[in-house]
CSV table of N, CA and C in Angstrom, one decimal:
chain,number,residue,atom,x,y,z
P,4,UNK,N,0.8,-1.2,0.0
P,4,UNK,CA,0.0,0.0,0.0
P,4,UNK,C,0.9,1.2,0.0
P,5,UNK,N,0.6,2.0,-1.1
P,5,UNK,CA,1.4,3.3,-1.3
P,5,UNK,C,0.9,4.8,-1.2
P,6,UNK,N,1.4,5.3,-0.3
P,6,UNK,CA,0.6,7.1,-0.7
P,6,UNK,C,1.4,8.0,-1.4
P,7,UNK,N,1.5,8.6,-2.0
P,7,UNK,CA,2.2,10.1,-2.6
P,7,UNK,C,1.8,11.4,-2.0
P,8,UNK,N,2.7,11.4,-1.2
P,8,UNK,CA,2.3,13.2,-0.8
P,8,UNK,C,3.0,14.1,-1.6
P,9,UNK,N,2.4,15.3,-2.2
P,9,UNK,CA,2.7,16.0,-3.0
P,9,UNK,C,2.4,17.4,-2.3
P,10,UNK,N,3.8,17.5,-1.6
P,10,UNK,CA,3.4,19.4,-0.3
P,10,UNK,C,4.5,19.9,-0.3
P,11,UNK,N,4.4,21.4,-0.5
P,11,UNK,CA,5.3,22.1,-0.4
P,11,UNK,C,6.2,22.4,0.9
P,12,UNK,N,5.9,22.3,1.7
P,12,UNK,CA,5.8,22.3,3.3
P,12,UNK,C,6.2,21.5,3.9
P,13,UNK,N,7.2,21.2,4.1
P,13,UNK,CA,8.2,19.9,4.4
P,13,UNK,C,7.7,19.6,6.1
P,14,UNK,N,7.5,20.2,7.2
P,14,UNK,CA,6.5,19.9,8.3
P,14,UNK,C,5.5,19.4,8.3
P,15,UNK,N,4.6,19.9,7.1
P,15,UNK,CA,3.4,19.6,7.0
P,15,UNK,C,3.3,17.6,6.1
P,16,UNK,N,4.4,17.6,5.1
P,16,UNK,CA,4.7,16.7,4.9
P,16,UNK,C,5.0,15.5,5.5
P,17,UNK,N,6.3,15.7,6.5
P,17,UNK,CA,6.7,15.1,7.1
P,17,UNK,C,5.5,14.7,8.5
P,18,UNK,N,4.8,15.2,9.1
P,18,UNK,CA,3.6,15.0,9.9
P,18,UNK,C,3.0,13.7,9.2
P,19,UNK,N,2.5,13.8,7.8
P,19,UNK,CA,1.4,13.5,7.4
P,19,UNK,C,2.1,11.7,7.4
P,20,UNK,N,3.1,11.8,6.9
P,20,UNK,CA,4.2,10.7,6.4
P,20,UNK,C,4.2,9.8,7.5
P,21,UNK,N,4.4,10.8,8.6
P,21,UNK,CA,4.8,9.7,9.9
P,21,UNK,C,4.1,8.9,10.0
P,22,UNK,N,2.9,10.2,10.2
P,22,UNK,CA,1.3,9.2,10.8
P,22,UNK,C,0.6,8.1,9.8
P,23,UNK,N,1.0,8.0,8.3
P,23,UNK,CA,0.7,7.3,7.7
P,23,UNK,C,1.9,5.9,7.7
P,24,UNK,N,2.8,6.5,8.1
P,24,UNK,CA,3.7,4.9,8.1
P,24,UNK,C,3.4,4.7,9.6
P,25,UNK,N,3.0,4.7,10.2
P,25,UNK,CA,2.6,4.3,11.8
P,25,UNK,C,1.6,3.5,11.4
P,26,UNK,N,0.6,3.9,10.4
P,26,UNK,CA,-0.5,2.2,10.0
P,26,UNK,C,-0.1,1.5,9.2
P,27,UNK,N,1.5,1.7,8.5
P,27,UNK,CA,1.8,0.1,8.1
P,27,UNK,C,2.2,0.7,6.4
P,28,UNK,N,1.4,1.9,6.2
P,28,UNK,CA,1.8,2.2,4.8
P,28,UNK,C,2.7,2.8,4.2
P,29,UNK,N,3.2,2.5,3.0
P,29,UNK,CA,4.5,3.3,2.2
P,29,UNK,C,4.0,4.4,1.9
P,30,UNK,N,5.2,4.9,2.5
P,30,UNK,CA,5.1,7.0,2.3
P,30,UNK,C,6.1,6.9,0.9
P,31,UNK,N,5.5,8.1,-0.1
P,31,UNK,CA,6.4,8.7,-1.1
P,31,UNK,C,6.3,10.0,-0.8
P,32,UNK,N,7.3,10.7,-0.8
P,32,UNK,CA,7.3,12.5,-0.2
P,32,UNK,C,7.9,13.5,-1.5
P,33,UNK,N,6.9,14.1,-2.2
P,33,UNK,CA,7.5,15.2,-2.9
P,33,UNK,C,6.8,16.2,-2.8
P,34,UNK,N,7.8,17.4,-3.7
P,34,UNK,CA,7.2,18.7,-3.0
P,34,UNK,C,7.4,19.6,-4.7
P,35,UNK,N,7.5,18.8,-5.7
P,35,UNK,CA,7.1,19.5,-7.0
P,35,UNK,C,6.2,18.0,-8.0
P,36,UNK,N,6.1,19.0,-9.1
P,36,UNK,CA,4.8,18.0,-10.1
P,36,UNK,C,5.9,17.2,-10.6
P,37,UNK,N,7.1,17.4,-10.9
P,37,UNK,CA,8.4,16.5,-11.5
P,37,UNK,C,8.6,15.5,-10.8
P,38,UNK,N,8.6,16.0,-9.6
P,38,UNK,CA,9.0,14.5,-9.0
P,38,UNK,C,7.7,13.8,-8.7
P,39,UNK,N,6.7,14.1,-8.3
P,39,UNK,CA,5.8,13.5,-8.4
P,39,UNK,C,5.0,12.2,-9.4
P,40,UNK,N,5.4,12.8,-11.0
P,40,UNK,CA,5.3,12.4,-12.0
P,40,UNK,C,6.5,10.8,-12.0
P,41,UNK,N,7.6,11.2,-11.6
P,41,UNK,CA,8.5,10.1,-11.0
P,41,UNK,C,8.0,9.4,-10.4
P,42,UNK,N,7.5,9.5,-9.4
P,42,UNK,CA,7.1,8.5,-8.2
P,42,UNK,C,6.3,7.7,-9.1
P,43,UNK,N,5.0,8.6,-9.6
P,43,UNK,CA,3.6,8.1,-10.4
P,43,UNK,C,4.5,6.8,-11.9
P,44,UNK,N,5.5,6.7,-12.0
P,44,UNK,CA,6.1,6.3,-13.2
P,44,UNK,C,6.5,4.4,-12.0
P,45,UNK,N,7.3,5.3,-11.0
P,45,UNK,CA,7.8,4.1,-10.6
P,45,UNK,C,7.6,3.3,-9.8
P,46,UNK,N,6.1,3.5,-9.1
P,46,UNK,CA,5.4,2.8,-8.1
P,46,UNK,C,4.0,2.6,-8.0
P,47,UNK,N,3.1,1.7,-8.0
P,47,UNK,CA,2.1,1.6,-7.8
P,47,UNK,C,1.3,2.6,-6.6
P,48,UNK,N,0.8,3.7,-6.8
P,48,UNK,CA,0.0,4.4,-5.7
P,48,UNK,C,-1.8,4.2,-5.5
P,49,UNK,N,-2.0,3.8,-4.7
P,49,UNK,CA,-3.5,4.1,-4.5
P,49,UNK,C,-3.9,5.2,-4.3
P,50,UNK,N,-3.0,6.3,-3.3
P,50,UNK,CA,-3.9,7.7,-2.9
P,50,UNK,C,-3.0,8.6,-3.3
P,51,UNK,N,-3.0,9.9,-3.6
P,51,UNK,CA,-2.1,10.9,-3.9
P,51,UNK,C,-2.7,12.2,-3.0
P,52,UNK,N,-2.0,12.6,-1.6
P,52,UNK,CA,-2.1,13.8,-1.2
P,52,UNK,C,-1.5,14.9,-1.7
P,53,UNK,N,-2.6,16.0,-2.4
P,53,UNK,CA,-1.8,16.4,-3.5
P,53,UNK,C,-2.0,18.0,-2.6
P,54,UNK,N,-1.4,19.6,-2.2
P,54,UNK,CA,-1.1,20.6,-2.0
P,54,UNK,C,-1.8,20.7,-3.2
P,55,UNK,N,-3.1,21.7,-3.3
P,55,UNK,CA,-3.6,22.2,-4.7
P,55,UNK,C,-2.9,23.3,-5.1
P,56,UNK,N,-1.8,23.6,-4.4
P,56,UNK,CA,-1.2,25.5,-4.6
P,56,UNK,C,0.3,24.9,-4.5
P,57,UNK,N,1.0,24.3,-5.6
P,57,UNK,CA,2.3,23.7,-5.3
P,57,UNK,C,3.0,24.7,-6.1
P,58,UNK,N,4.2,25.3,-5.0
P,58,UNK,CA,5.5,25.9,-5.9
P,58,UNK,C,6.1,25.9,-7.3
P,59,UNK,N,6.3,24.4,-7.4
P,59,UNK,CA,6.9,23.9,-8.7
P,59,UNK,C,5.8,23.0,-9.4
P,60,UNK,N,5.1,23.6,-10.5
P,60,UNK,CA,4.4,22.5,-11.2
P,60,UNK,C,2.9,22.9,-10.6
P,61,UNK,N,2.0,22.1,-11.4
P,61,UNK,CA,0.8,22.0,-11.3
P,61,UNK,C,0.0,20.7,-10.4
P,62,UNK,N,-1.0,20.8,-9.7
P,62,UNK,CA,-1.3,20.1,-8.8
P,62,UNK,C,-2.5,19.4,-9.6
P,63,UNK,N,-3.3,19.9,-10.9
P,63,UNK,CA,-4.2,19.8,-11.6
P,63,UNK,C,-3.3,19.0,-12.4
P,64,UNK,N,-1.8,19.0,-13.5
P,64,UNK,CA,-1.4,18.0,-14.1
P,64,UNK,C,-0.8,16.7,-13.2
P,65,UNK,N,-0.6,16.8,-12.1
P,65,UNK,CA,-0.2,15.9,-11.1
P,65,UNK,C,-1.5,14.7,-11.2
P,66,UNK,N,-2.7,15.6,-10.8
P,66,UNK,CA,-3.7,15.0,-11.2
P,66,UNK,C,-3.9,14.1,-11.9
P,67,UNK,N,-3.9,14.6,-13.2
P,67,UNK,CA,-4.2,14.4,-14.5
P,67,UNK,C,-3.6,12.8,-15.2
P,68,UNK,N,-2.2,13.1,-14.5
P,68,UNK,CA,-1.0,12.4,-14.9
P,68,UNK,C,-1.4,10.8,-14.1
P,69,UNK,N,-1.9,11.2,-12.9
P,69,UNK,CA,-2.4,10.2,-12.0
P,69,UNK,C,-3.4,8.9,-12.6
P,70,UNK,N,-4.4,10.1,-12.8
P,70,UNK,CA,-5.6,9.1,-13.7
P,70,UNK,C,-4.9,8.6,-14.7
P,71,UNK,N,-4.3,9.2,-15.4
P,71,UNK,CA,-3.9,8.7,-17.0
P,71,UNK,C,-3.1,7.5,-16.5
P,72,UNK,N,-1.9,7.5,-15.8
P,72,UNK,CA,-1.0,6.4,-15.6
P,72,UNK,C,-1.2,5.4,-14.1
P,73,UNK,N,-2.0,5.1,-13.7
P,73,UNK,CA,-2.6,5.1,-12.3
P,73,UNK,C,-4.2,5.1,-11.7
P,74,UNK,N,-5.1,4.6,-13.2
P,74,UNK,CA,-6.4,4.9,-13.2
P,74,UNK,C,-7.2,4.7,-11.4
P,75,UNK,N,-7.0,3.9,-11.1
P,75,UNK,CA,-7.6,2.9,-9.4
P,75,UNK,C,-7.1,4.4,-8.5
P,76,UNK,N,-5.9,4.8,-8.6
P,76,UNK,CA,-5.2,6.1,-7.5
P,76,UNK,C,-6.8,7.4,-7.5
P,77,UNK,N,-6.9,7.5,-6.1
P,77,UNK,CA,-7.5,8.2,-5.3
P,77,UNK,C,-6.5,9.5,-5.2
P,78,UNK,N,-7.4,10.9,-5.2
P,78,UNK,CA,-6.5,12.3,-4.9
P,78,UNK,C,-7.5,13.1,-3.5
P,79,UNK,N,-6.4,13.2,-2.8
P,79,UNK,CA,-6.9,14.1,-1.9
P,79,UNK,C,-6.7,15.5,-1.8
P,80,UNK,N,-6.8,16.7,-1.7
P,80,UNK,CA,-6.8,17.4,-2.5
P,80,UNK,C,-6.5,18.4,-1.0
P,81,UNK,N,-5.4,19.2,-0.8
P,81,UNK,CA,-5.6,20.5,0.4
P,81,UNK,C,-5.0,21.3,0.0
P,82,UNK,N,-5.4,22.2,0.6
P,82,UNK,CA,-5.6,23.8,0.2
P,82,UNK,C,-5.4,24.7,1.7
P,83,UNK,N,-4.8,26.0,1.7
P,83,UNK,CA,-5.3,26.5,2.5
P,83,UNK,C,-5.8,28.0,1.7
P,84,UNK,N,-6.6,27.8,0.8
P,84,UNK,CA,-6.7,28.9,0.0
P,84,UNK,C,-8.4,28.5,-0.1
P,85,UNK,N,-9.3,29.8,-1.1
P,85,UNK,CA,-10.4,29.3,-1.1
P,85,UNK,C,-10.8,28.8,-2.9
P,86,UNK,N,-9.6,28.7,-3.2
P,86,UNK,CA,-9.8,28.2,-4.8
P,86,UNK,C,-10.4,26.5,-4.8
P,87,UNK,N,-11.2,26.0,-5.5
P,87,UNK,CA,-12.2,25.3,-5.7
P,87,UNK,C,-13.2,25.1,-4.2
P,88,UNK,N,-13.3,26.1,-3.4
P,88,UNK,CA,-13.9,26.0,-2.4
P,88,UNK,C,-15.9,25.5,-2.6
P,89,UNK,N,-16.2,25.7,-3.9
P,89,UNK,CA,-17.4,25.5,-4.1
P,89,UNK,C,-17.3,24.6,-4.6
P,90,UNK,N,-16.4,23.2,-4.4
P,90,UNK,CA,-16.6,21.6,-4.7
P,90,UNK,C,-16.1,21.5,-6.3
P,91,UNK,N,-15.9,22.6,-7.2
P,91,UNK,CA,-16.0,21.9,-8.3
P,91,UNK,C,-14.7,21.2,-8.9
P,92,UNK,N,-13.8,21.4,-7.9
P,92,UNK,CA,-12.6,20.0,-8.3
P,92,UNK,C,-13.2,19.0,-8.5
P,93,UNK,N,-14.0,18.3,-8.5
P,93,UNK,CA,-15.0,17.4,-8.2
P,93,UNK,C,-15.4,16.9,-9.8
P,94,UNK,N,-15.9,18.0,-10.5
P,94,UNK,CA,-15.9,18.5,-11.7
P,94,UNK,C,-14.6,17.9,-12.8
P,95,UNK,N,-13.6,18.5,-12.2
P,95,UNK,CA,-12.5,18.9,-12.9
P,95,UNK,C,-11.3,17.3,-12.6
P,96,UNK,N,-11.5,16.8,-11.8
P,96,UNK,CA,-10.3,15.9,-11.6
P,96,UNK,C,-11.3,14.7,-11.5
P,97,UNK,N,-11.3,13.6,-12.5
P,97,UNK,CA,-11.8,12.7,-12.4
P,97,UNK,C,-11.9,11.7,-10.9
P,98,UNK,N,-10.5,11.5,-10.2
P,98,UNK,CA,-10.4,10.8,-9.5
P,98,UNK,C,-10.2,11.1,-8.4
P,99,UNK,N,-10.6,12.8,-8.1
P,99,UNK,CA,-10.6,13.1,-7.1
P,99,UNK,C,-11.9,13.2,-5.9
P,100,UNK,N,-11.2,12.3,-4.5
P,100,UNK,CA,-12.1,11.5,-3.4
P,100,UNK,C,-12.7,12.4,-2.6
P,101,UNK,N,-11.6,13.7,-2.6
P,101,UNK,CA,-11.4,14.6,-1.0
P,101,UNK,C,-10.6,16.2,-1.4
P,102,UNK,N,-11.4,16.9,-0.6
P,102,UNK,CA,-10.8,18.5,-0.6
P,102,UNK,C,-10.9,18.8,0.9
P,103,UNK,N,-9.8,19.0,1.8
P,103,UNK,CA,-9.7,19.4,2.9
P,103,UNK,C,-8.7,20.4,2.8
P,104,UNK,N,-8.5,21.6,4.0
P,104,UNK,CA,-8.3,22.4,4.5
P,104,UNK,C,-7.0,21.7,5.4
P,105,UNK,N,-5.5,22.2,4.5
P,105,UNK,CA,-4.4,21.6,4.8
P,105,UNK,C,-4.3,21.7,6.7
P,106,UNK,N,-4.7,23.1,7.5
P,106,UNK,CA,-5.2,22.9,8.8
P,106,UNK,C,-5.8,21.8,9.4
P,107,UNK,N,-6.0,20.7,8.6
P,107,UNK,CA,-7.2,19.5,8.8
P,107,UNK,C,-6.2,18.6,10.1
P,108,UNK,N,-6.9,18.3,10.9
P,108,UNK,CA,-6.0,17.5,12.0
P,108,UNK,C,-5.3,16.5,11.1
P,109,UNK,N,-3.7,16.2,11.3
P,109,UNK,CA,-3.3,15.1,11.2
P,109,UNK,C,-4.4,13.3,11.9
P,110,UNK,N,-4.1,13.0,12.2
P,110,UNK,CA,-5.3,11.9,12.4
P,110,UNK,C,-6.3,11.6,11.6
P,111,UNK,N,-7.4,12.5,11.6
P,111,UNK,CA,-8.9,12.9,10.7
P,111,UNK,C,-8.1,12.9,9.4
P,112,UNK,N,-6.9,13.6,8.4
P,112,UNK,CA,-6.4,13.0,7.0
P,112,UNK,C,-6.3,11.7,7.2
P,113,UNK,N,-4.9,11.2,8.3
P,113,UNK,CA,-4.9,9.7,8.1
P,113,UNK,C,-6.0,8.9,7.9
P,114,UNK,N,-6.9,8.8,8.8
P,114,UNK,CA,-7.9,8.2,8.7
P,114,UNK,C,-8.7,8.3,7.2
P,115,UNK,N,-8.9,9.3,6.7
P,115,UNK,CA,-9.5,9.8,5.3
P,115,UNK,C,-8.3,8.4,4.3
P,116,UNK,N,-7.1,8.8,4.1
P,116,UNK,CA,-6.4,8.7,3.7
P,116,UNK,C,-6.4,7.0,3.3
P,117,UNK,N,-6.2,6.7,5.0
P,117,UNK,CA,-5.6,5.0,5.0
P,117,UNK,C,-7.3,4.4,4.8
P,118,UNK,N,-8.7,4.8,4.6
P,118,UNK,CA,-9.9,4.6,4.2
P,118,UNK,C,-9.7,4.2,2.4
P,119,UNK,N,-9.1,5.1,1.5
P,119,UNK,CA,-9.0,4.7,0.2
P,119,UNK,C,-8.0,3.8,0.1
P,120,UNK,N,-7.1,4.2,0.9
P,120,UNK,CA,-5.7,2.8,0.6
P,120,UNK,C,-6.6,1.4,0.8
P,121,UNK,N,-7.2,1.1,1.7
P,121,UNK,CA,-7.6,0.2,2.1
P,121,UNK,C,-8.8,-0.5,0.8
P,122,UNK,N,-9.7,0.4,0.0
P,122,UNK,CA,-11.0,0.3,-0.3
P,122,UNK,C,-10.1,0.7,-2.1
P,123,UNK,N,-9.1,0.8,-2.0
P,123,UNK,CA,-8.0,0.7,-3.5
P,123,UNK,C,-7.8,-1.1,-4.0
């Protein structure tokens, strides 16, 4: 079982990572769409926590790239911004499960998180 975190915010990363290898799962950690795109090439992912406001790269081709090479992968989607605040990622990213508020407790993501790993 694999997740991809895709965050600019190397704390925020690193939190999410822990608490997900604490239930048994493989963490992948990046913080642009390139390397993301890597991981998505070299490992089977069920979930992708994707930063919808990433420094380097697009979080929408990250996306994109996902479905196309990784149809089954689940996107969770956070923000601390109010851009697709009226659901329509929903719309726009076929495989996208989840939009939370990167403030979202660590625990309540895992949980969200290790729910599609599991149901992948």
């Amino acid at each position: 079982m694999h997740v991809l975190i895709v965050e600019n915010r190397e704390d925020l990363a690193s939190q999410w990572a822990e608490r997900l290898r604490e239930g048994g799962i493989t963490v992948h950690v990046t913080h642009s769409q390139e390397c993301a795109v890597r991981v998505l090439c070299a490992h089977r992912i069920q979930v992708v926590m994707l930063d919808l406001m990433l420094d380097e790269g697009s979080a929408l081709a990250v996306a994109d790239f996902a479905a196309f090479r990784q149809p089954w992968a689940k996107v969770v989607f956070l923000t601390d911004t109010a851009v697709f605040s009226d659901g329509s990622i929903f719309s726009h990213c076929q495989n996208a499960c989840g939009y939370f508020a990167i403030s979202t407790p660590v625990n309540d993501l895992a949980t969200i998180v290790e729910h599609y790993v599991r149901a992948a």
